[in-house]
CSV table of C-alpha atoms and ligand atoms in Angstrom, one decimal:
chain,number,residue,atom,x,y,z
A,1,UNK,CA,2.3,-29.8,22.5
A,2,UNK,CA,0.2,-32.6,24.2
A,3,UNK,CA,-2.1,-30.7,27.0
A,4,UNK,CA,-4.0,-33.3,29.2
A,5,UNK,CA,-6.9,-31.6,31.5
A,6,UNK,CA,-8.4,-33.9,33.9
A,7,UNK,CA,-11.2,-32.4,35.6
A,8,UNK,CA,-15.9,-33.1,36.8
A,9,UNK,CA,-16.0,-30.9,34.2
A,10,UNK,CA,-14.8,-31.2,30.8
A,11,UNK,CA,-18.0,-29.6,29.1
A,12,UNK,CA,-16.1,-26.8,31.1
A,13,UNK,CA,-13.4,-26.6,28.7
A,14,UNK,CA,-14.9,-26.3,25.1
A,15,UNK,CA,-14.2,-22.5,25.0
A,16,UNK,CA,-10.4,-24.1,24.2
A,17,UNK,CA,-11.8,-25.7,20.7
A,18,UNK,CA,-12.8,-22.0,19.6
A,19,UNK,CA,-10.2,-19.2,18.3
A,20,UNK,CA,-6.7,-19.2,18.5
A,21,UNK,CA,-6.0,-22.1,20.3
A,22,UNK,CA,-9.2,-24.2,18.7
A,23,UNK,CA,-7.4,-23.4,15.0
A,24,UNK,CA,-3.7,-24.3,16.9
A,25,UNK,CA,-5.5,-27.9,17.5
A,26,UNK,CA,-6.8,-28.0,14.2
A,27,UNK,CA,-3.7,-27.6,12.5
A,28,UNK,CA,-1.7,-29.5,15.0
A,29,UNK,CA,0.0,-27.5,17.1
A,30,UNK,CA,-1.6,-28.6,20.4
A,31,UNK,CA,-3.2,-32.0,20.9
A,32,UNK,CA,-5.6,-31.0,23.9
A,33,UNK,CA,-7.6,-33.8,25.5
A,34,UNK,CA,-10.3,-33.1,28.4
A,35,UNK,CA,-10.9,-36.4,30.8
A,36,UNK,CA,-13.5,-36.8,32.7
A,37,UNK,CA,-12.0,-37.6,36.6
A,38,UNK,CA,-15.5,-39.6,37.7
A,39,UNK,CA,-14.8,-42.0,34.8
A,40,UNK,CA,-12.2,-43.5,37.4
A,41,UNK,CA,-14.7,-43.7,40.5
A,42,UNK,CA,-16.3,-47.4,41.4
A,43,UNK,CA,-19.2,-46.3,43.5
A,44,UNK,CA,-23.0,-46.0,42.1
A,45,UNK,CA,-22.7,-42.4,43.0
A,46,UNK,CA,-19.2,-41.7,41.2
A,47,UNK,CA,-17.5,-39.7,43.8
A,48,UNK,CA,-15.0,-37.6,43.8
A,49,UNK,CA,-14.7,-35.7,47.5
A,50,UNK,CA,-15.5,-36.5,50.9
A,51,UNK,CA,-15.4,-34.2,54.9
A,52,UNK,CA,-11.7,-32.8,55.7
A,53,UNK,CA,-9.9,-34.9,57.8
A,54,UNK,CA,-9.2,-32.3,61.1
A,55,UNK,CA,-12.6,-31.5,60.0
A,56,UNK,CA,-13.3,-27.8,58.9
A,57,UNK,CA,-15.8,-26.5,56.2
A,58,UNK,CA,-16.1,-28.1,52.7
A,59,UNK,CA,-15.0,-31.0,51.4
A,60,UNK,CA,-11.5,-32.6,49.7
A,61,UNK,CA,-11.3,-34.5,46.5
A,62,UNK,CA,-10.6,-37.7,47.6
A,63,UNK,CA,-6.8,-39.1,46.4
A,64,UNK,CA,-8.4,-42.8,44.4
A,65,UNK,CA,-9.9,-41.3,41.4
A,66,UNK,CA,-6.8,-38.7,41.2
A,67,UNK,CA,-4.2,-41.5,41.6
A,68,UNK,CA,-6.1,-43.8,38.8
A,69,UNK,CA,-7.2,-40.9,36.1
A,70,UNK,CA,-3.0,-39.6,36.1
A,71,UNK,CA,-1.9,-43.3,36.2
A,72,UNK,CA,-4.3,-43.7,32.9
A,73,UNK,CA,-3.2,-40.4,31.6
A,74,UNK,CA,0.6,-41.2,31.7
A,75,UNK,CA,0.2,-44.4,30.0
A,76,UNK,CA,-0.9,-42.9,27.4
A,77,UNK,CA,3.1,-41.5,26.1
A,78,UNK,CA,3.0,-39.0,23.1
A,79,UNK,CA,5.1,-40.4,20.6
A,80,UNK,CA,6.7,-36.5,20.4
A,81,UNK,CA,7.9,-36.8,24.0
A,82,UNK,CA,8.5,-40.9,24.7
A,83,UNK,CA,11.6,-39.6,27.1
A,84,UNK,CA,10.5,-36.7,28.3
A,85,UNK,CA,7.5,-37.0,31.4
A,86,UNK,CA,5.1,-34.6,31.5
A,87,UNK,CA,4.9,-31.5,34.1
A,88,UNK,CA,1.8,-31.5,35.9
A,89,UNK,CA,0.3,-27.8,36.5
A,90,UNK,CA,-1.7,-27.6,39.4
A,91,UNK,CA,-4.5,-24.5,39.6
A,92,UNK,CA,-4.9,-23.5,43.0
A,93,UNK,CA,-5.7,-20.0,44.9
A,94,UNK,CA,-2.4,-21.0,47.1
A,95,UNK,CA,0.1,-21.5,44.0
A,96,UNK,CA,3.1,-19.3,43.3
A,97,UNK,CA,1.7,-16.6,40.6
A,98,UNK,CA,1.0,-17.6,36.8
A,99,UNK,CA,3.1,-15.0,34.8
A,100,UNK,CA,4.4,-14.6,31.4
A,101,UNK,CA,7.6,-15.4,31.8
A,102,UNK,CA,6.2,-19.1,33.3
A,103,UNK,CA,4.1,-19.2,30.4
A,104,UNK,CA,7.0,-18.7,28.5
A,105,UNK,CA,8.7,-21.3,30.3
A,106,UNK,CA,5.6,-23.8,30.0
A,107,UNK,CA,5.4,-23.3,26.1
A,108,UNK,CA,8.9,-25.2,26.2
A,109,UNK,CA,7.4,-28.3,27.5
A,110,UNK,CA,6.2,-30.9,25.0
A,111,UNK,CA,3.6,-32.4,27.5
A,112,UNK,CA,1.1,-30.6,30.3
A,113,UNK,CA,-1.0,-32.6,32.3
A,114,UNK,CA,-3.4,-29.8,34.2
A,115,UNK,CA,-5.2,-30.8,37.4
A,116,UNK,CA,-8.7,-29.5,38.0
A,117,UNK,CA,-9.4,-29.4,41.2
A,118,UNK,CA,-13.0,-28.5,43.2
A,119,UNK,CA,-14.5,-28.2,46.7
A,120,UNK,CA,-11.4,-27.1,49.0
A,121,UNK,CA,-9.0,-28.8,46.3
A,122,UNK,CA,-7.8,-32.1,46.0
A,123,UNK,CA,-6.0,-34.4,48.6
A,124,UNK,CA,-2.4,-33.3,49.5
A,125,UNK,CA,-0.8,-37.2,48.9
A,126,UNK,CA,-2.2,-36.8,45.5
A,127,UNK,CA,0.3,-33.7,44.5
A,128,UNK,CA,3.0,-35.6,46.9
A,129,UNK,CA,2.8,-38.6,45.1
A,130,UNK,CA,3.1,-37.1,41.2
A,131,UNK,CA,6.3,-35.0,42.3
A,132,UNK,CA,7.9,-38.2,42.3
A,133,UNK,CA,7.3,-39.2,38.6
A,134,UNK,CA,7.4,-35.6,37.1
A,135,UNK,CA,7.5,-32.0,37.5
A,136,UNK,CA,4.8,-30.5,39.8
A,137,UNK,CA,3.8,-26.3,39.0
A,138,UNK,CA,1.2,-25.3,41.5
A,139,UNK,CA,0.6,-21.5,40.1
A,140,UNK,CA,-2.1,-19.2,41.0
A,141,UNK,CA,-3.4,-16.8,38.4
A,142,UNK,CA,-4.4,-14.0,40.3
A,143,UNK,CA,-5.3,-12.8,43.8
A,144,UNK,CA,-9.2,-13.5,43.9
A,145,UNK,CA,-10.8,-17.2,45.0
A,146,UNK,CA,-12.3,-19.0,42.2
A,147,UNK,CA,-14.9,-22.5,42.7
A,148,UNK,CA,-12.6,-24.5,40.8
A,149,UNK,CA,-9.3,-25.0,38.3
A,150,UNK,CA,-11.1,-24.6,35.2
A,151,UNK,CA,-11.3,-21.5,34.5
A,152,UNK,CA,-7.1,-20.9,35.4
A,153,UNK,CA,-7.1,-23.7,33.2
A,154,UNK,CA,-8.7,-21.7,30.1
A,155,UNK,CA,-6.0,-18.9,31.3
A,156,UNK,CA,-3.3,-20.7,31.0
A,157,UNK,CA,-3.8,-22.7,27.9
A,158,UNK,CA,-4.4,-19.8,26.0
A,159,UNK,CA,-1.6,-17.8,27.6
A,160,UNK,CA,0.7,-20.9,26.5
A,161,UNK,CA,-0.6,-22.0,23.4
A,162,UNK,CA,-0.1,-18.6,21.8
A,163,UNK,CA,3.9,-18.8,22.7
A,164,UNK,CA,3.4,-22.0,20.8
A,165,UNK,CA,5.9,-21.2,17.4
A,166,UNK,CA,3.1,-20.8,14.5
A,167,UNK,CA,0.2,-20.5,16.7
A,168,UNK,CA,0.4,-16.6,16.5
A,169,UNK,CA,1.2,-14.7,12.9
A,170,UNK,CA,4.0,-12.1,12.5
A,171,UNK,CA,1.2,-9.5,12.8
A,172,UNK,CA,0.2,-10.8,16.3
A,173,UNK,CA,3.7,-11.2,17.5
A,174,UNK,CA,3.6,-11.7,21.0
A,175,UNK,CA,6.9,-10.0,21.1
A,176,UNK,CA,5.5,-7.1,22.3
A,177,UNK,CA,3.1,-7.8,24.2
A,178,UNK,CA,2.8,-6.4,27.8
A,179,UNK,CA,5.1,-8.5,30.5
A,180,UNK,CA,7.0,-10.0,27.3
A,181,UNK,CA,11.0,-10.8,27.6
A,182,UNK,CA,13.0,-7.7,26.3
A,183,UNK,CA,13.6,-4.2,26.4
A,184,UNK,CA,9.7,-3.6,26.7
A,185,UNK,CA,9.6,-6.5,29.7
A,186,UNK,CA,7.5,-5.2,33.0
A,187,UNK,CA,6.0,-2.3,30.9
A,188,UNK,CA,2.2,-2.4,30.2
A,189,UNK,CA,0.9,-1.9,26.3
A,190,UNK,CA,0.5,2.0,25.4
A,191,UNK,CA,-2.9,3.2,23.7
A,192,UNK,CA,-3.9,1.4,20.0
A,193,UNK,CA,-5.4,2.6,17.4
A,194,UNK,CA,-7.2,2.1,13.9
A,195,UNK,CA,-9.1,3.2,10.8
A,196,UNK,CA,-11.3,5.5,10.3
A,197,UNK,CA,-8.6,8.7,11.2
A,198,UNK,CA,-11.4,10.3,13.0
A,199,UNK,CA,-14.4,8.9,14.6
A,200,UNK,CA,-17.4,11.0,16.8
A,201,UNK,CA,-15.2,14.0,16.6
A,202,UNK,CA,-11.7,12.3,18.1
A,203,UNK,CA,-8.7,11.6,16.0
A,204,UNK,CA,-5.6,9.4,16.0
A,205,UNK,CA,-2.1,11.1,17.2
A,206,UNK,CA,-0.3,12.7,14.7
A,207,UNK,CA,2.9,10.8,15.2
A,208,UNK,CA,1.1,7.6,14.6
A,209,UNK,CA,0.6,8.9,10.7
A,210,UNK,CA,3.7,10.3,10.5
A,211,UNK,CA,5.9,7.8,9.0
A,212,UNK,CA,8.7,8.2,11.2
A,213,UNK,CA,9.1,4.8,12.9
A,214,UNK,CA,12.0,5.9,15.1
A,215,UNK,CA,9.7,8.5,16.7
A,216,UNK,CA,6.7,5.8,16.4
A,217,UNK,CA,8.3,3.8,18.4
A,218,UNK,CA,10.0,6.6,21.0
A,219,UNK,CA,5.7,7.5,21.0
A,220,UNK,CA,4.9,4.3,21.7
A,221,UNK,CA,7.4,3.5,24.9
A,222,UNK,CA,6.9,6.7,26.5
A,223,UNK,CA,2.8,5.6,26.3
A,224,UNK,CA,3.9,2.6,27.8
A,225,UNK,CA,6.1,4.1,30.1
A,226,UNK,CA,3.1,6.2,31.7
A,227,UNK,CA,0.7,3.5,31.7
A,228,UNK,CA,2.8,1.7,33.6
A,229,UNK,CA,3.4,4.2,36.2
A,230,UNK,CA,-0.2,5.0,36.8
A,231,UNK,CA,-1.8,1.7,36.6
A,232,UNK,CA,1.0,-0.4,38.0
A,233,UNK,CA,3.8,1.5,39.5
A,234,UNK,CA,5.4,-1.3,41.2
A,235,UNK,CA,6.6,-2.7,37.6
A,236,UNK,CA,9.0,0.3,37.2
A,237,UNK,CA,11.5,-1.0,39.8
A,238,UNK,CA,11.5,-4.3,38.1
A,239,UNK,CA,13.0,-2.2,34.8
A,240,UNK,CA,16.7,-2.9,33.5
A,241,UNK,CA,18.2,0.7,34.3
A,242,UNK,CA,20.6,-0.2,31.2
A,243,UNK,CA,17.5,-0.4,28.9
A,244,UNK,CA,16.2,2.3,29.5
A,245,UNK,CA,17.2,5.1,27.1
A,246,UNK,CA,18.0,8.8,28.1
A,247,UNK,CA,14.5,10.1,27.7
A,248,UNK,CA,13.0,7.2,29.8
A,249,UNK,CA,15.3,8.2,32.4
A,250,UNK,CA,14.7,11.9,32.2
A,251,UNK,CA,10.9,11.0,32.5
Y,301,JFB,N1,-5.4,-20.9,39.9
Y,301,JFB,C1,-6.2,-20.6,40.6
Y,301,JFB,C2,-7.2,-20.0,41.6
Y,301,JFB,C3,-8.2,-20.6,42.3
Y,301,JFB,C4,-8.6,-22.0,42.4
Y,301,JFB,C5,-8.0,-23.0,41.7
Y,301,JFB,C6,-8.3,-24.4,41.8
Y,301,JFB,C7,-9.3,-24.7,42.8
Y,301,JFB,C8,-9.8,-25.9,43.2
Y,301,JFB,C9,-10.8,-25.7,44.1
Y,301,JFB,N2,-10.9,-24.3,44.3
Y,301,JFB,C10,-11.8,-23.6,45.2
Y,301,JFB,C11,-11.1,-23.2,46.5
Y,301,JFB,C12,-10.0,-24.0,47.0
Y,301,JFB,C13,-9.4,-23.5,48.1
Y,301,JFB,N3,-9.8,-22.4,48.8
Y,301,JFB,C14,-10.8,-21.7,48.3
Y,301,JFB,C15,-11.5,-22.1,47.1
Y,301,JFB,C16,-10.0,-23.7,43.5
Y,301,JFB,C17,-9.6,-22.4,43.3
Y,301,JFB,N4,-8.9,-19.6,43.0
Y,301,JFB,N5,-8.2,-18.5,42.7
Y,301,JFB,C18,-7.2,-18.7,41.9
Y,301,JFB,N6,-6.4,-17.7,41.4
């Protein structure tokens, strides 16, 4: 995957050459390239923004520097996806939410141009104009204001790139992790544990060192069930009735 972050701050984004996703890159599995957006200003001063028309407080990232930084970026065709454009994923406080499942469905593109906006975000004509050369995403990834996109950014990638087929090992499956497709979708993890079987005078559960996977696992959902129910209720209507089995039900 070719991800493309255009943004005043690309020192911003060097947490993304550490870890998981920094190893991805260095084996190939995600070709991630920060720009810098002033580097397609004119003026002595480099700017980026200027006042709101209808005036208000803050300021608007002016539509030049956008227009000319994603006109440089999409010249630039991967050879993995000559056909295919790019989506363009937007960060901003007024998107529609950033979930797994659109991570999911992110992961399945071979090219992401992200959009770093700052100040009160970036001119309107700007978003307008790249919906009519490629897919547009404007997500939000959570209900808070930040100062900027680059921090969603960070989010996202990482929430992508471990989707990415290889990125993660069988022993970090993202199979199961909390929001995942499948019977475990819309429930939040249960409790982990590891070595040493006791520590400051607390032990692991029994069933854990049983050996019986089928009541493992029976453990495991019913952890996940009550999590769920105290920390985020709301996620229990969203449950397929069908896979749920009879204890679940009688829970
Ligand atoms: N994703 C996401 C976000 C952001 C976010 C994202 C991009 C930008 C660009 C500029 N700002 C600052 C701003 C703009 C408008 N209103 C208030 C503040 C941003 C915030 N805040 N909260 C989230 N969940």
């Amino acid at each position: 995957m070719r991800v493309d972050v255009i943004t005043i701050f690309p020192e911003y984004l060097a947490p993304l050459g550490v870890s998981l996703i920094g190893k991805a890159a260095d084996r190939g599995l995600l070709d991630i390239r920060a720009h810098d957006l002033r580097d397609w200003t004119h003026d002595v001063h480099r700017t980026v923004d200027d006042t709101p028309y209808g005036g208000g407080p803050g300021m608007v990232m002016k539509p030049e520097p956008w227009g000319e930084a994603l006109d440089a970026v999409l010249a630039d065709v991967p050879p993995e996806s000559p056909e295919l454009p790019p989506t363009l994923v937007v960060p901003t406080p007024s998107g529609r939410p950033f979930t797994q499942a659109k991570a999911a469905q992110l992961a399945e593109s071979p090219w992401l141009i992200f959009a770093c906006g700052r100040y009160e975000g970036i001119d309107r004509r700007v978003i307008d104009a790249a919906a009519e050369r490629m897919a547009v995403e404007e997500l939000s990834i959570g209900d808070y204001v930040l100062a900027g996109g680059e921090v969603a950014v960070l989010v996202m990638v990482e929430a992508i790139g471990r989707l990415l087929p290889g990125v993660l090992g069988n022993a970090e499956s993202a199979r199961d992790d909390s929001f995942a497709a499948g019977a475990m979708e819309s429930l939040l993890e249960g409790p982990a544990y590891t070595k040493p079987a006791e520590w400051r005078g607390r032990t692991v559960p029994e069933i854990l060192t049983s050996g019986n996977h089928g009541a493992i696992a029976r453990w495991r959902r019913e952890q996940a069930f009550a999590r769920t129910a105290a920390h985020r209720p709301e996620l229990l209507a969203r449950l397929d009735p069908a896979a749920l089995d009879k204890r679940d039900r009688l829970a």
